[in-house]
Short mmCIF file of C-alpha atoms in Angstrom, two decimals:
data_model
loop_
_atom_site.label_atom_id
_atom_site.label_comp_id
_atom_site.label_asym_id
_atom_site.label_seq_id
_atom_site.Cartn_x
_atom_site.Cartn_y
_atom_site.Cartn_z
CA UNK A 1314 -31.25 107.74 62.17
CA UNK A 1315 -34.39 108.76 64.13
CA UNK A 1316 -35.81 106.72 67.01
CA UNK A 1317 -38.60 105.14 64.92
CA UNK A 1318 -36.21 104.06 62.16
CA UNK A 1319 -33.74 102.70 64.72
CA UNK A 1320 -36.44 100.60 66.44
CA UNK A 1321 -37.76 99.28 63.10
CA UNK A 1322 -34.27 98.45 61.80
CA UNK A 1323 -33.29 96.78 65.09
CA UNK A 1324 -36.46 94.73 65.13
CA UNK A 1325 -35.84 93.52 61.59
CA UNK A 1326 -32.23 92.64 62.40
CA UNK A 1327 -33.23 90.75 65.54
CA UNK A 1328 -36.03 88.90 63.76
CA UNK A 1329 -33.63 88.07 60.93
CA UNK A 1330 -31.16 86.73 63.45
CA UNK A 1331 -33.81 84.51 64.98
CA UNK A 1332 -34.93 83.31 61.57
CA UNK A 1333 -31.29 82.50 60.78
CA UNK A 1334 -30.97 80.72 64.10
CA UNK A 1335 -34.15 78.83 63.36
CA UNK A 1336 -32.82 77.73 59.94
CA UNK A 1337 -29.51 76.72 61.48
CA UNK A 1338 -31.31 74.80 64.18
CA UNK A 1339 -33.45 72.99 61.64
CA UNK A 1340 -30.36 72.19 59.57
CA UNK A 1341 -28.63 70.82 62.68
CA UNK A 1342 -31.75 68.87 63.54
CA UNK A 1343 -31.79 67.37 60.04
CA UNK A 1344 -28.13 66.46 60.40
CA UNK A 1345 -28.78 64.80 63.74
CA UNK A 1346 -31.81 63.01 62.39
CA UNK A 1347 -30.37 61.91 59.06
CA UNK A 1348 -26.67 62.55 59.44
CA UNK A 1349 -25.43 59.01 60.06
CA UNK A 1350 -27.88 56.19 59.76
CA UNK A 1351 -26.65 52.72 60.55
CA UNK A 1352 -28.61 49.98 58.85
CA UNK A 1353 -28.10 46.25 59.06
CA UNK A 1354 -29.12 44.34 55.94
CA UNK A 1355 -28.49 40.66 55.18
CA UNK A 1356 -27.85 41.05 51.43
CA UNK A 1357 -26.85 44.31 49.78
CA UNK A 1358 -26.67 44.87 46.01
CA UNK A 1359 -24.91 47.95 44.66
CA UNK A 1360 -26.29 48.90 41.25
CA UNK A 1361 -29.56 48.18 39.45
CA UNK A 1362 -28.27 47.31 35.99
CA UNK A 1363 -28.41 43.90 34.35
CA UNK A 1364 -26.30 41.97 36.87
CA UNK A 1365 -27.93 43.61 39.87
CA UNK A 1366 -31.44 43.10 38.52
CA UNK A 1367 -30.83 39.41 37.82
CA UNK A 1368 -29.31 38.89 41.27
CA UNK A 1369 -32.19 40.67 42.97
CA UNK A 1370 -34.87 38.63 41.21
CA UNK A 1371 -33.32 35.23 41.81
CA UNK A 1372 -32.51 35.96 45.46
CA UNK A 1373 -35.99 37.37 46.08
CA UNK A 1374 -37.56 34.32 44.44
CA UNK A 1375 -35.47 32.20 46.81
CA UNK A 1376 -37.09 34.03 49.72
CA UNK A 1377 -34.14 36.28 50.59
CA UNK A 1378 -34.57 39.88 51.73
CA UNK A 1379 -32.51 42.20 49.55
CA UNK A 1380 -31.65 45.90 49.66
CA UNK A 1381 -30.44 47.54 46.44
CA UNK A 1382 -28.62 50.87 46.26
CA UNK A 1383 -28.79 52.92 43.06
CA UNK A 1384 -27.02 56.27 42.68
CA UNK A 1385 -29.49 57.42 40.03
CA UNK A 1386 -33.15 58.34 40.19
CA UNK A 1387 -36.15 56.03 40.20
CA UNK A 1388 -37.67 57.61 37.12
CA UNK A 1389 -40.91 55.69 37.24
CA UNK A 1390 -41.64 56.86 40.79
CA UNK A 1391 -40.46 60.41 40.12
CA UNK A 1392 -43.09 61.01 37.45
CA UNK A 1393 -40.54 63.08 35.49
CA UNK A 1394 -40.70 62.32 31.76
CA UNK A 1395 -37.62 61.41 29.77
CA UNK A 1396 -36.51 64.01 27.24
CA UNK A 1397 -35.82 63.38 23.58
CA UNK A 1398 -32.67 63.91 21.55
CA UNK A 1399 -33.79 67.14 19.96
CA UNK A 1400 -34.98 68.74 23.21
CA UNK A 1401 -32.61 67.70 26.01
CA UNK A 1402 -34.07 68.26 29.47
CA UNK A 1403 -33.78 66.92 32.99
CA UNK A 1404 -33.03 63.33 32.00
CA UNK A 1405 -30.33 64.16 29.47
CA UNK A 1406 -27.19 64.35 31.61
CA UNK A 1407 -25.92 63.46 35.06
CA UNK A 1408 -25.31 66.75 36.92
CA UNK A 1409 -23.91 68.54 33.89
CA UNK A 1410 -24.37 72.10 32.63
CA UNK A 1411 -24.28 70.97 29.01
CA UNK A 1412 -25.51 67.91 27.14
CA UNK A 1413 -23.02 65.05 26.74
CA UNK A 1414 -24.29 63.08 23.75
CA UNK A 1415 -21.67 61.76 21.29
CA UNK A 1416 -22.30 64.85 19.12
CA UNK A 1417 -24.48 67.97 18.84
CA UNK A 1418 -23.73 69.17 22.38
CA UNK A 1419 -25.04 72.69 21.90
CA UNK A 1420 -27.66 72.53 24.63
CA UNK A 1421 -27.25 74.17 28.04
CA UNK A 1422 -28.70 72.37 31.05
CA UNK A 1423 -29.54 72.95 34.69
CA UNK A 1424 -27.61 70.26 36.61
CA UNK A 1425 -29.90 67.35 37.45
CA UNK A 1426 -29.45 63.66 38.19
CA UNK A 1427 -30.16 62.66 34.60
CA UNK A 1428 -29.93 59.24 32.98
CA UNK A 1429 -26.74 59.67 30.94
CA UNK A 1430 -23.27 60.09 32.41
CA UNK A 1431 -19.82 60.12 30.85
CA UNK A 1432 -16.33 59.43 32.14
CA UNK A 1433 -13.60 61.26 30.23
CA UNK A 1434 -10.09 59.85 30.00
CA UNK A 1435 -7.21 61.04 27.81
CA UNK A 1436 -7.98 58.74 24.89
CA UNK A 1437 -11.51 57.53 25.49
CA UNK A 1438 -14.91 58.67 26.70
CA UNK A 1439 -17.21 56.16 28.36
CA UNK A 1440 -20.99 56.64 28.47
CA UNK A 1441 -23.01 55.07 31.30
CA UNK A 1442 -26.62 54.90 32.44
CA UNK A 1443 -27.82 56.38 35.72
CA UNK A 1444 -31.12 55.46 37.32
CA UNK A 1445 -33.12 52.46 38.45
CA UNK A 1446 -32.50 50.13 35.53
CA UNK A 1447 -28.93 51.29 34.85
CA UNK A 1448 -27.74 51.04 31.27
CA UNK A 1449 -31.05 49.56 30.14
CA UNK A 1450 -32.51 53.09 30.35
CA UNK A 1451 -30.13 54.62 27.82
CA UNK A 1452 -29.04 51.91 25.38
CA UNK A 1453 -30.53 51.23 21.97
CA UNK A 1454 -31.99 47.95 23.17
CA UNK A 1455 -30.13 45.75 20.67
CA UNK A 1456 -30.47 42.29 22.21
CA UNK A 1457 -27.73 40.43 20.34
CA UNK A 1458 -26.52 36.97 21.25
CA UNK A 1459 -22.80 36.57 20.52
CA UNK A 1460 -21.52 34.03 18.05
CA UNK A 1461 -21.05 30.68 19.76
CA UNK A 1462 -17.50 30.27 18.46
CA UNK A 1463 -16.47 33.65 19.82
CA UNK A 1464 -18.23 33.01 23.14
CA UNK A 1465 -16.17 29.81 23.46
CA UNK A 1466 -13.02 31.77 22.66
CA UNK A 1467 -13.78 34.45 25.27
CA UNK A 1468 -15.03 32.00 27.93
CA UNK A 1469 -13.21 28.70 27.31
CA UNK A 1470 -14.12 27.39 30.79
CA UNK A 1471 -17.89 27.82 30.39
CA UNK A 1472 -20.29 25.25 28.93
CA UNK A 1473 -21.29 26.99 25.70
CA UNK A 1474 -23.94 24.39 24.91
CA UNK A 1475 -25.74 25.10 28.17
CA UNK A 1476 -25.57 28.83 27.59
CA UNK A 1477 -27.00 28.60 24.08
CA UNK A 1478 -29.54 25.96 25.00
CA UNK A 1479 -30.66 27.37 28.35
CA UNK A 1480 -29.30 30.70 29.66
CA UNK A 1481 -29.54 32.78 26.49
CA UNK A 1482 -33.10 31.64 25.65
CA UNK A 1483 -34.19 32.27 29.26
CA UNK A 1484 -32.65 35.73 29.24
CA UNK A 1485 -34.30 36.69 25.96
CA UNK A 1486 -37.66 35.68 27.38
CA UNK A 1487 -37.14 37.58 30.65
CA UNK A 1488 -35.99 40.71 28.80
CA UNK A 1489 -38.99 40.47 26.42
CA UNK A 1490 -36.83 40.39 23.32
CA UNK A 1491 -38.74 40.59 20.03
CA UNK A 1492 -38.09 41.25 16.35
CA UNK A 1493 -39.57 43.91 14.08
CA UNK A 1494 -42.19 42.80 11.58
CA UNK A 1495 -40.63 42.73 8.12
CA UNK A 1496 -43.65 44.28 6.40
CA UNK A 1497 -43.70 47.13 8.92
CA UNK A 1498 -39.97 47.63 8.37
CA UNK A 1499 -40.55 47.73 4.63
CA UNK A 1500 -43.42 50.25 4.82
CA UNK A 1501 -42.45 52.51 7.72
CA UNK A 1502 -40.77 55.76 6.59
CA UNK A 1503 -38.98 55.96 9.96
CA UNK A 1504 -36.86 52.98 8.87
CA UNK A 1505 -35.69 54.30 5.55
CA UNK A 1506 -32.21 54.61 7.07
CA UNK A 1507 -32.25 50.84 7.71
CA UNK A 1508 -33.49 49.93 4.24
CA UNK A 1509 -30.87 52.19 2.65
CA UNK A 1510 -28.17 50.84 4.95
CA UNK A 1511 -28.97 47.22 4.15
CA UNK A 1512 -29.25 47.80 0.41
CA UNK A 1513 -25.93 49.61 0.27
CA UNK A 1514 -24.25 46.96 2.42
CA UNK A 1515 -25.47 44.24 0.07
CA UNK A 1516 -24.22 46.19 -2.93
CA UNK A 1517 -20.82 46.42 -1.26
CA UNK A 1518 -20.79 42.66 -0.72
CA UNK A 1519 -21.53 42.63 3.03
CA UNK A 1520 -23.97 40.32 4.80
CA UNK A 1521 -26.67 41.90 6.94
CA UNK A 1522 -28.66 40.41 9.82
CA UNK A 1523 -31.90 41.32 11.55
CA UNK A 1524 -31.21 42.37 15.12
CA UNK A 1525 -33.71 41.64 17.94
CA UNK A 1526 -34.53 44.34 20.46
CA UNK A 1527 -36.20 44.84 23.84
CA UNK A 1528 -38.34 47.64 22.44
CA UNK A 1529 -41.93 46.46 21.95
CA UNK A 1530 -42.39 46.58 18.19
CA UNK A 1531 -46.15 46.08 18.48
CA UNK A 1532 -46.20 49.27 20.51
CA UNK A 1533 -44.10 50.95 17.81
CA UNK A 1534 -46.63 49.96 15.16
CA UNK A 1535 -49.31 51.67 17.26
CA UNK A 1536 -47.04 54.71 17.58
CA UNK A 1537 -46.85 54.91 13.82
CA UNK A 1538 -50.66 54.76 13.57
CA UNK A 1539 -50.92 57.50 16.23
CA UNK A 1540 -52.88 55.20 18.54
CA UNK A 1541 -50.49 55.67 21.49
CA UNK A 1542 -47.95 58.30 22.63
CA UNK A 1543 -44.76 58.22 20.62
CA UNK A 1544 -41.35 57.35 22.01
CA UNK A 1545 -38.99 55.65 19.53
CA UNK A 1546 -40.68 57.68 16.81
CA UNK A 1547 -40.22 60.82 18.91
CA UNK A 1548 -36.39 60.73 19.05
CA UNK A 1549 -36.34 59.18 22.53
CA UNK A 1550 -33.54 56.77 23.40
CA UNK A 1551 -30.26 57.77 25.09
CA UNK A 1552 -32.06 60.02 27.57
CA UNK A 1553 -34.64 57.31 28.26
CA UNK A 1554 -37.79 56.04 26.54
CA UNK A 1555 -41.13 57.08 28.02
CA UNK A 1556 -43.00 54.29 26.27
CA UNK A 1557 -42.40 51.05 24.44
CA UNK A 1558 -39.01 50.04 25.76
CA UNK A 1559 -38.79 47.06 28.11
CA UNK A 1560 -35.99 48.38 30.30
CA UNK A 1561 -35.10 46.51 33.48
CA UNK A 1562 -37.55 48.46 35.63
CA UNK A 1563 -40.30 46.83 33.56
CA UNK A 1564 -38.85 43.30 33.53
CA UNK A 1565 -36.43 41.84 36.07
CA UNK A 1566 -36.75 44.59 38.68
CA UNK A 1567 -40.53 44.70 38.48
CA UNK A 1568 -40.74 40.96 39.07
CA UNK A 1569 -38.30 41.23 41.97
CA UNK A 1570 -40.30 44.04 43.59
CA UNK A 1571 -43.50 42.04 43.16
CA UNK A 1572 -42.09 39.36 45.48
CA UNK A 1573 -42.11 41.86 48.35
CA UNK A 1574 -38.52 40.94 49.20
CA UNK A 1575 -36.70 43.79 47.45
CA UNK A 1576 -36.20 47.37 48.59
CA UNK A 1577 -34.60 49.80 46.13
CA UNK A 1578 -33.06 52.97 47.53
CA UNK A 1579 -32.43 55.44 44.71
CA UNK A 1580 -30.17 58.52 44.79
CA UNK A 1581 -27.78 56.59 47.06
CA UNK A 1582 -24.15 56.93 45.98
CA UNK A 1583 -21.83 54.36 47.51
CA UNK A 1584 -18.43 55.75 48.44
CA UNK A 1585 -16.43 52.87 49.85
CA UNK A 1586 -16.40 49.34 51.26
CA UNK A 1587 -14.72 48.08 54.40
CA UNK A 1588 -14.15 44.45 55.35
CA UNK A 1589 -14.86 43.75 59.03
CA UNK A 1590 -13.18 41.23 61.32
CA UNK A 1591 -16.22 38.95 61.19
CA UNK A 1592 -16.01 38.95 57.35
CA UNK A 1593 -19.08 41.14 57.01
CA UNK A 1594 -18.89 44.43 55.09
CA UNK A 1595 -19.55 48.03 55.98
CA UNK A 1596 -20.65 50.16 53.05
CA UNK A 1597 -20.61 53.95 53.30
CA UNK A 1598 -23.11 55.79 51.13
CA UNK A 1599 -24.50 59.27 50.67
CA UNK A 1600 -28.08 60.04 49.81
CA UNK A 1601 -28.53 63.08 47.56
CA UNK A 1602 -31.32 65.15 46.10
CA UNK A 1603 -31.87 65.56 42.35
CA UNK A 1604 -29.40 68.45 42.24
CA UNK A 1605 -26.65 66.29 43.69
CA UNK A 1606 -26.77 67.92 47.12
CA UNK A 1607 -26.19 65.59 50.08
CA UNK A 1608 -29.21 64.74 52.21
CA UNK A 1609 -27.88 62.03 54.47
CA UNK A 1610 -24.85 59.91 55.20
CA UNK A 1611 -25.67 56.24 55.62
CA UNK A 1612 -23.76 53.19 56.75
CA UNK A 1613 -24.94 49.76 55.63
CA UNK A 1614 -23.65 46.69 57.43
CA UNK A 1615 -24.20 43.54 55.40
CA UNK A 1616 -23.26 39.90 55.57
CA UNK A 1617 -23.31 39.43 51.80
CA UNK A 1618 -22.37 42.08 49.25
CA UNK A 1619 -22.96 42.01 45.49
CA UNK A 1620 -21.23 44.59 43.31
CA UNK A 1621 -23.25 45.27 40.16
CA UNK A 1622 -22.42 48.94 39.67
CA UNK A 1623 -21.34 48.46 36.07
CA UNK A 1624 -17.77 47.91 34.93
CA UNK A 1625 -16.48 51.36 35.82
CA UNK A 1626 -18.55 51.73 38.98
CA UNK A 1627 -17.49 48.38 40.40
CA UNK A 1628 -13.82 48.98 39.61
CA UNK A 1629 -13.87 52.41 41.22
CA UNK A 1630 -15.48 51.05 44.39
CA UNK A 1631 -12.96 48.23 44.70
CA UNK A 1632 -9.84 50.24 43.88
CA UNK A 1633 -10.89 53.24 45.98
CA UNK A 1634 -11.70 50.97 48.93
CA UNK A 1635 -8.28 49.38 48.64
CA UNK A 1636 -6.72 52.86 48.81
CA UNK A 1637 -8.73 54.10 51.81
CA UNK A 1638 -9.46 50.90 53.74
CA UNK A 1639 -6.74 48.57 52.47
CA UNK A 1640 -9.41 46.27 51.05
CA UNK A 1641 -7.65 43.14 49.87
CA UNK A 1642 -7.83 42.72 46.07
CA UNK A 1643 -6.53 40.00 43.79
CA UNK A 1644 -3.76 41.07 41.42
CA UNK A 1645 -6.06 40.60 38.42
CA UNK A 1646 -8.54 43.27 39.51
CA UNK A 1647 -8.35 46.04 36.91
CA UNK A 1648 -6.80 43.87 34.22
CA UNK A 1649 -8.22 42.58 30.94
CA UNK A 1650 -10.29 45.73 30.37
CA UNK A 1651 -11.63 46.58 26.93
CA UNK A 1652 -14.07 48.81 25.07
CA UNK A 1653 -15.79 45.82 23.40
CA UNK A 1654 -14.22 46.98 20.16
CA UNK A 1655 -16.46 50.08 19.95
CA UNK A 1656 -15.53 52.35 17.05
CA UNK A 1657 -17.85 54.95 15.52
CA UNK A 1658 -17.82 56.14 11.94
CA UNK A 1659 -20.17 57.51 9.31
CA UNK A 1660 -20.71 58.40 5.66
CA UNK A 1661 -22.00 61.57 3.97
CA UNK A 1662 -23.88 62.03 0.69
CA UNK A 1663 -25.80 58.78 1.12
CA UNK A 1664 -28.35 58.69 -1.74
CA UNK A 1665 -28.89 62.48 -1.66
CA UNK A 1666 -30.87 62.46 -4.91
CA UNK A 1667 -33.43 59.95 -3.60
CA UNK A 1668 -34.16 61.34 -0.16
CA UNK A 1669 -31.01 60.23 1.63
CA UNK A 1670 -31.56 58.32 4.87
CA UNK A 1671 -34.92 59.91 5.65
CA UNK A 1672 -36.18 63.06 7.34
CA UNK A 1673 -37.62 61.03 10.23
CA UNK A 1674 -35.85 58.13 11.89
CA UNK A 1675 -36.76 55.68 14.61
CA UNK A 1676 -34.22 55.64 17.42
CA UNK A 1677 -34.33 51.85 17.70
CA UNK A 1678 -31.81 50.03 15.44
CA UNK A 1679 -32.93 46.74 13.91
CA UNK A 1680 -30.15 45.78 11.49
CA UNK A 1681 -26.48 44.96 11.55
CA UNK A 1682 -23.68 44.08 9.16
CA UNK A 1683 -22.01 40.80 10.00
CA UNK A 1684 -18.42 40.66 8.77
CA UNK A 1685 -17.16 38.52 11.64
CA UNK A 1686 -16.02 35.62 9.47
CA UNK A 1687 -13.59 37.83 7.53
CA UNK A 1688 -10.28 36.90 9.14
CA UNK A 1689 -8.60 40.09 7.93
CA UNK A 1690 -11.42 42.43 8.95
CA UNK A 1691 -13.61 40.86 11.65
CA UNK A 1692 -16.37 43.14 12.89
CA UNK A 1693 -20.08 43.50 13.56
CA UNK A 1694 -21.61 46.84 12.57
CA UNK A 1695 -24.79 48.39 13.87
CA UNK A 1696 -26.68 50.35 11.22
CA UNK A 1697 -27.43 53.18 13.60
CA UNK A 1698 -30.07 55.90 13.44
CA UNK A 1699 -29.20 59.58 13.28
CA UNK A 1700 -32.52 61.32 14.05
CA UNK A 1701 -31.73 64.99 13.37
CA UNK A 1702 -35.25 66.03 12.37
CA UNK A 1703 -34.12 66.59 8.78
CA UNK A 1704 -32.55 64.62 5.96
CA UNK A 1705 -28.80 64.96 6.40
CA UNK A 1706 -28.01 62.16 3.90
CA UNK A 1707 -25.67 60.70 6.50
CA UNK A 1708 -25.30 57.09 7.61
CA UNK A 1709 -24.03 56.35 11.12
CA UNK A 1710 -22.32 53.11 12.13
CA UNK A 1711 -21.10 51.57 15.36
CA UNK A 1712 -18.45 48.96 14.64
CA UNK A 1713 -17.84 46.27 17.25
CA UNK A 1714 -14.45 44.62 16.77
CA UNK A 1715 -12.19 42.15 18.45
CA UNK A 1716 -10.04 43.69 21.18
CA UNK A 1717 -6.54 42.41 20.45
CA UNK A 1718 -4.80 44.64 22.97
CA UNK A 1719 -6.49 44.96 26.36
CA UNK A 1720 -6.17 47.85 28.76
CA UNK A 1721 -5.88 48.12 32.54
CA UNK A 1722 -7.75 50.19 35.12
CA UNK A 1723 -5.84 51.50 38.14
CA UNK A 1724 -6.51 54.18 40.76
CA UNK A 1725 -4.96 57.55 41.57
CA UNK A 1726 -5.34 58.01 45.35
CA UNK A 1727 -4.38 61.69 45.19
CA UNK A 1728 -6.99 62.63 42.58
CA UNK A 1729 -9.32 59.90 43.94
CA UNK A 1730 -10.12 58.89 40.39
CA UNK A 1731 -9.70 55.93 38.08
CA UNK A 1732 -6.78 55.79 35.66
CA UNK A 1733 -7.13 53.92 32.38
CA UNK A 1734 -4.18 52.57 30.43
CA UNK A 1735 -5.68 52.86 26.98
CA UNK A 1736 -4.56 54.83 23.93
CA UNK A 1737 -4.56 54.85 20.13
CA UNK A 1738 -2.44 51.69 20.01
CA UNK A 1739 -5.38 49.76 21.49
CA UNK A 1740 -7.66 50.79 18.62
CA UNK A 1741 -5.32 50.59 15.60
CA UNK A 1742 -6.92 47.45 14.18
CA UNK A 1743 -10.38 48.87 14.83
CA UNK A 1744 -9.51 51.97 12.80
CA UNK A 1745 -8.15 49.78 10.01
CA UNK A 1746 -11.47 47.91 9.94
CA UNK A 1747 -13.42 51.18 9.87
CA UNK A 1748 -11.35 52.48 6.95
CA UNK A 1749 -11.86 49.21 5.09
CA UNK A 1750 -15.61 49.29 5.71
CA UNK A 1751 -16.12 52.92 4.69
CA UNK A 1752 -13.97 52.62 1.54
CA UNK A 1753 -15.81 49.50 0.41
CA UNK A 1754 -19.21 51.10 1.05
CA UNK A 1755 -18.26 54.32 -0.75
CA UNK A 1756 -16.72 52.50 -3.71
CA UNK A 1757 -19.92 50.52 -4.26
CA UNK A 1758 -22.44 53.25 -3.46
CA UNK A 1759 -20.78 56.64 -3.68
CA UNK A 1760 -20.53 59.02 -0.75
CA UNK A 1761 -17.66 60.19 1.41
CA UNK A 1762 -16.38 59.58 4.89
CA UNK A 1763 -18.34 61.75 7.31
CA UNK A 1764 -15.56 64.18 8.16
CA UNK A 1765 -17.74 66.42 10.34
CA UNK A 1766 -18.61 63.56 12.70
CA UNK A 1767 -16.22 62.62 15.48
CA UNK A 1768 -12.54 63.13 14.62
CA UNK A 1769 -12.45 63.46 10.86
CA UNK A 1770 -14.98 60.66 10.53
CA UNK A 1771 -13.47 58.25 13.05
CA UNK A 1772 -14.55 57.83 16.67
CA UNK A 1773 -11.99 55.59 18.40
CA UNK A 1774 -12.60 57.40 21.69
CA UNK A 1775 -16.31 56.56 21.95
CA UNK A 1776 -17.18 53.69 24.26
CA UNK A 1777 -20.67 52.49 25.14
CA UNK A 1778 -19.67 49.00 26.28
CA UNK A 1779 -16.86 49.01 28.88
CA UNK A 1780 -16.08 45.44 29.89
CA UNK A 1781 -13.61 43.62 32.10
CA UNK A 1782 -11.43 44.37 35.08
CA UNK A 1783 -12.98 41.71 37.33
CA UNK A 1784 -12.89 38.89 34.85
CA UNK A 1785 -14.66 35.63 35.65
CA UNK A 1786 -12.24 32.90 36.74
CA UNK A 1787 -9.40 35.43 36.90
CA UNK A 1788 -10.20 38.11 39.49
CA UNK A 1789 -13.17 36.05 40.69
CA UNK A 1790 -13.88 32.37 41.09
CA UNK A 1791 -15.96 30.49 38.52
CA UNK A 1792 -19.23 31.99 39.85
CA UNK A 1793 -18.25 35.62 40.44
CA UNK A 1794 -17.01 35.52 44.05
CA UNK A 1795 -14.11 37.92 44.35
CA UNK A 1796 -10.91 36.01 45.09
CA UNK A 1797 -9.67 36.51 48.63
CA UNK A 1798 -13.17 37.17 49.97
CA UNK A 1799 -15.88 34.92 51.37
CA UNK A 1800 -18.97 37.09 50.90
CA UNK A 1801 -18.16 39.62 48.16
CA UNK A 1802 -19.44 38.98 44.64
CA UNK A 1803 -19.11 40.77 41.31
CA UNK A 1804 -22.01 40.34 38.87
CA UNK A 1805 -21.87 42.82 36.01
CA UNK A 1806 -20.01 43.59 32.78
CA UNK A 1807 -16.64 43.60 34.51
CA UNK A 1808 -16.78 39.77 34.43
CA UNK A 1809 -16.37 39.80 30.62
CA UNK A 1810 -12.73 40.12 29.47
CA UNK A 1811 -12.99 43.29 27.43
CA UNK A 1812 -14.84 41.93 24.39
CA UNK A 1813 -17.83 39.81 23.35
CA UNK A 1814 -18.21 40.84 19.69
CA UNK A 1815 -21.75 42.29 19.86
CA UNK A 1816 -23.80 44.61 22.06
CA UNK A 1817 -23.14 42.96 25.43
CA UNK A 1818 -26.19 43.22 27.66
CA UNK A 1819 -27.68 39.85 26.71
CA UNK A 1820 -24.35 38.22 27.57
CA UNK A 1821 -24.03 40.18 30.84
CA UNK A 1822 -27.51 39.05 31.82
CA UNK A 1823 -26.81 35.41 30.92
CA UNK A 1824 -23.52 35.37 32.84
CA UNK A 1825 -25.28 36.88 35.85
CA UNK A 1826 -28.03 34.23 35.64
CA UNK A 1827 -25.39 31.49 35.52
CA UNK A 1828 -23.46 32.90 38.46
CA UNK A 1829 -26.37 33.64 40.79
CA UNK A 1830 -27.99 30.27 40.08
CA UNK A 1831 -24.84 28.46 41.13
CA UNK A 1832 -24.18 30.74 44.10
CA UNK A 1833 -27.68 30.08 45.43
CA UNK A 1834 -27.32 26.35 44.77
CA UNK A 1835 -24.06 26.33 46.74
CA UNK A 1836 -25.86 28.03 49.67
CA UNK A 1837 -23.73 31.16 49.47
CA UNK A 1838 -26.61 33.32 50.70
CA UNK A 1839 -27.81 31.17 53.60
#
């Protein structure tokens, strides 16, 4: 090496070293600046789904200052559009390299904090929403009120008359529930799958019902006329709806933010909870970027803590905190868990000679089959869309059954993961109902069981509605305060003992309204 080359190479090496030092210094500076923030907040809510949104609004209206932590992204603020079913993008999966829809997972992804996540256990997969608005971002919006008789059976200690006369109507108004116009349903080609589904159900002797939804059907009518951007008519749903859908960020959370008393911190994953000697709580959280990389460690000290992280999120926080901090938990925490009777199935060769179920389908379901009064085969069935961009002459159904055999959620401290006691024995009756339903439909209308969907046409391992584990009046008191604690409350789907007979978010919202109203009245947050 000559002198000139040596000097040049040495200079580059030295400058590179200083650049490296500079980067290391900046990284250390960031760690010092953001590494461990301690924040004192009076009321902390973990999760921005239905229970958290209700709690935030009612507390903010009562003049309380509230901080809400959400592990997912604030999609409205991000400006990132939701992707549709046929073109999965950033919103389609939570930090996965491949899409995780119930089927057609042939799409590769760059890991991103998307809206849809999935927990995989040995005998069941559980889908969950991620983002400000929780599950309201990714569900089909079916706003179904449970049958009063079944509500009484599930919640014998609650005043059913007050719920059906006050809480349920209030919730439907707050969520902006509406019903599709029958003439539009009759004329719109995007709902051929519904018309076919209802006609075939009637021919098979089943009763159908019109199902309300939080999607704005007036907006959908404008979509159809090409007066506004399309969403439900553009295969948008489980990865989020860009338009039309009244998710929680447009209803409860918007109203709560408008009070000026709510602060929502997105991309904040809560790791554990510690009870302090003064009966306050210390919550450890990590802020991440949209690739899941840690940005900051934060410690929140709060006097009142509301867990609304969804059934699985709340249970993991409680059981993990017991393992690492010896958080006291009642013996009923984790028990009475269920999948709300979720069981998927489908049929092939549905009217293939007359256009099948339609080449284009709206993603928003509006009809169901009500077979709940059949004592031998009690179920509610969603006539679900299957928007594949072509006519596949296939009908898709989500059965919601009774849950005769409940499961239990526990925790593995070595793997630091939830364990779920749930197997095929828990879904035997559900499968029997699915077989009965498909056979009766095929006998009356022709067609075959959809063998290429799920596991030979049956999806016992698909769960959209995990419920239970912190059941009201069992693991909690009558208003959601966790037993054994003075200032820790659970307000989400884990309050419902494993089953409610229909899509559950209207019930979750009503239960949360009931609980937070009474907690505020009893001065729990003073």
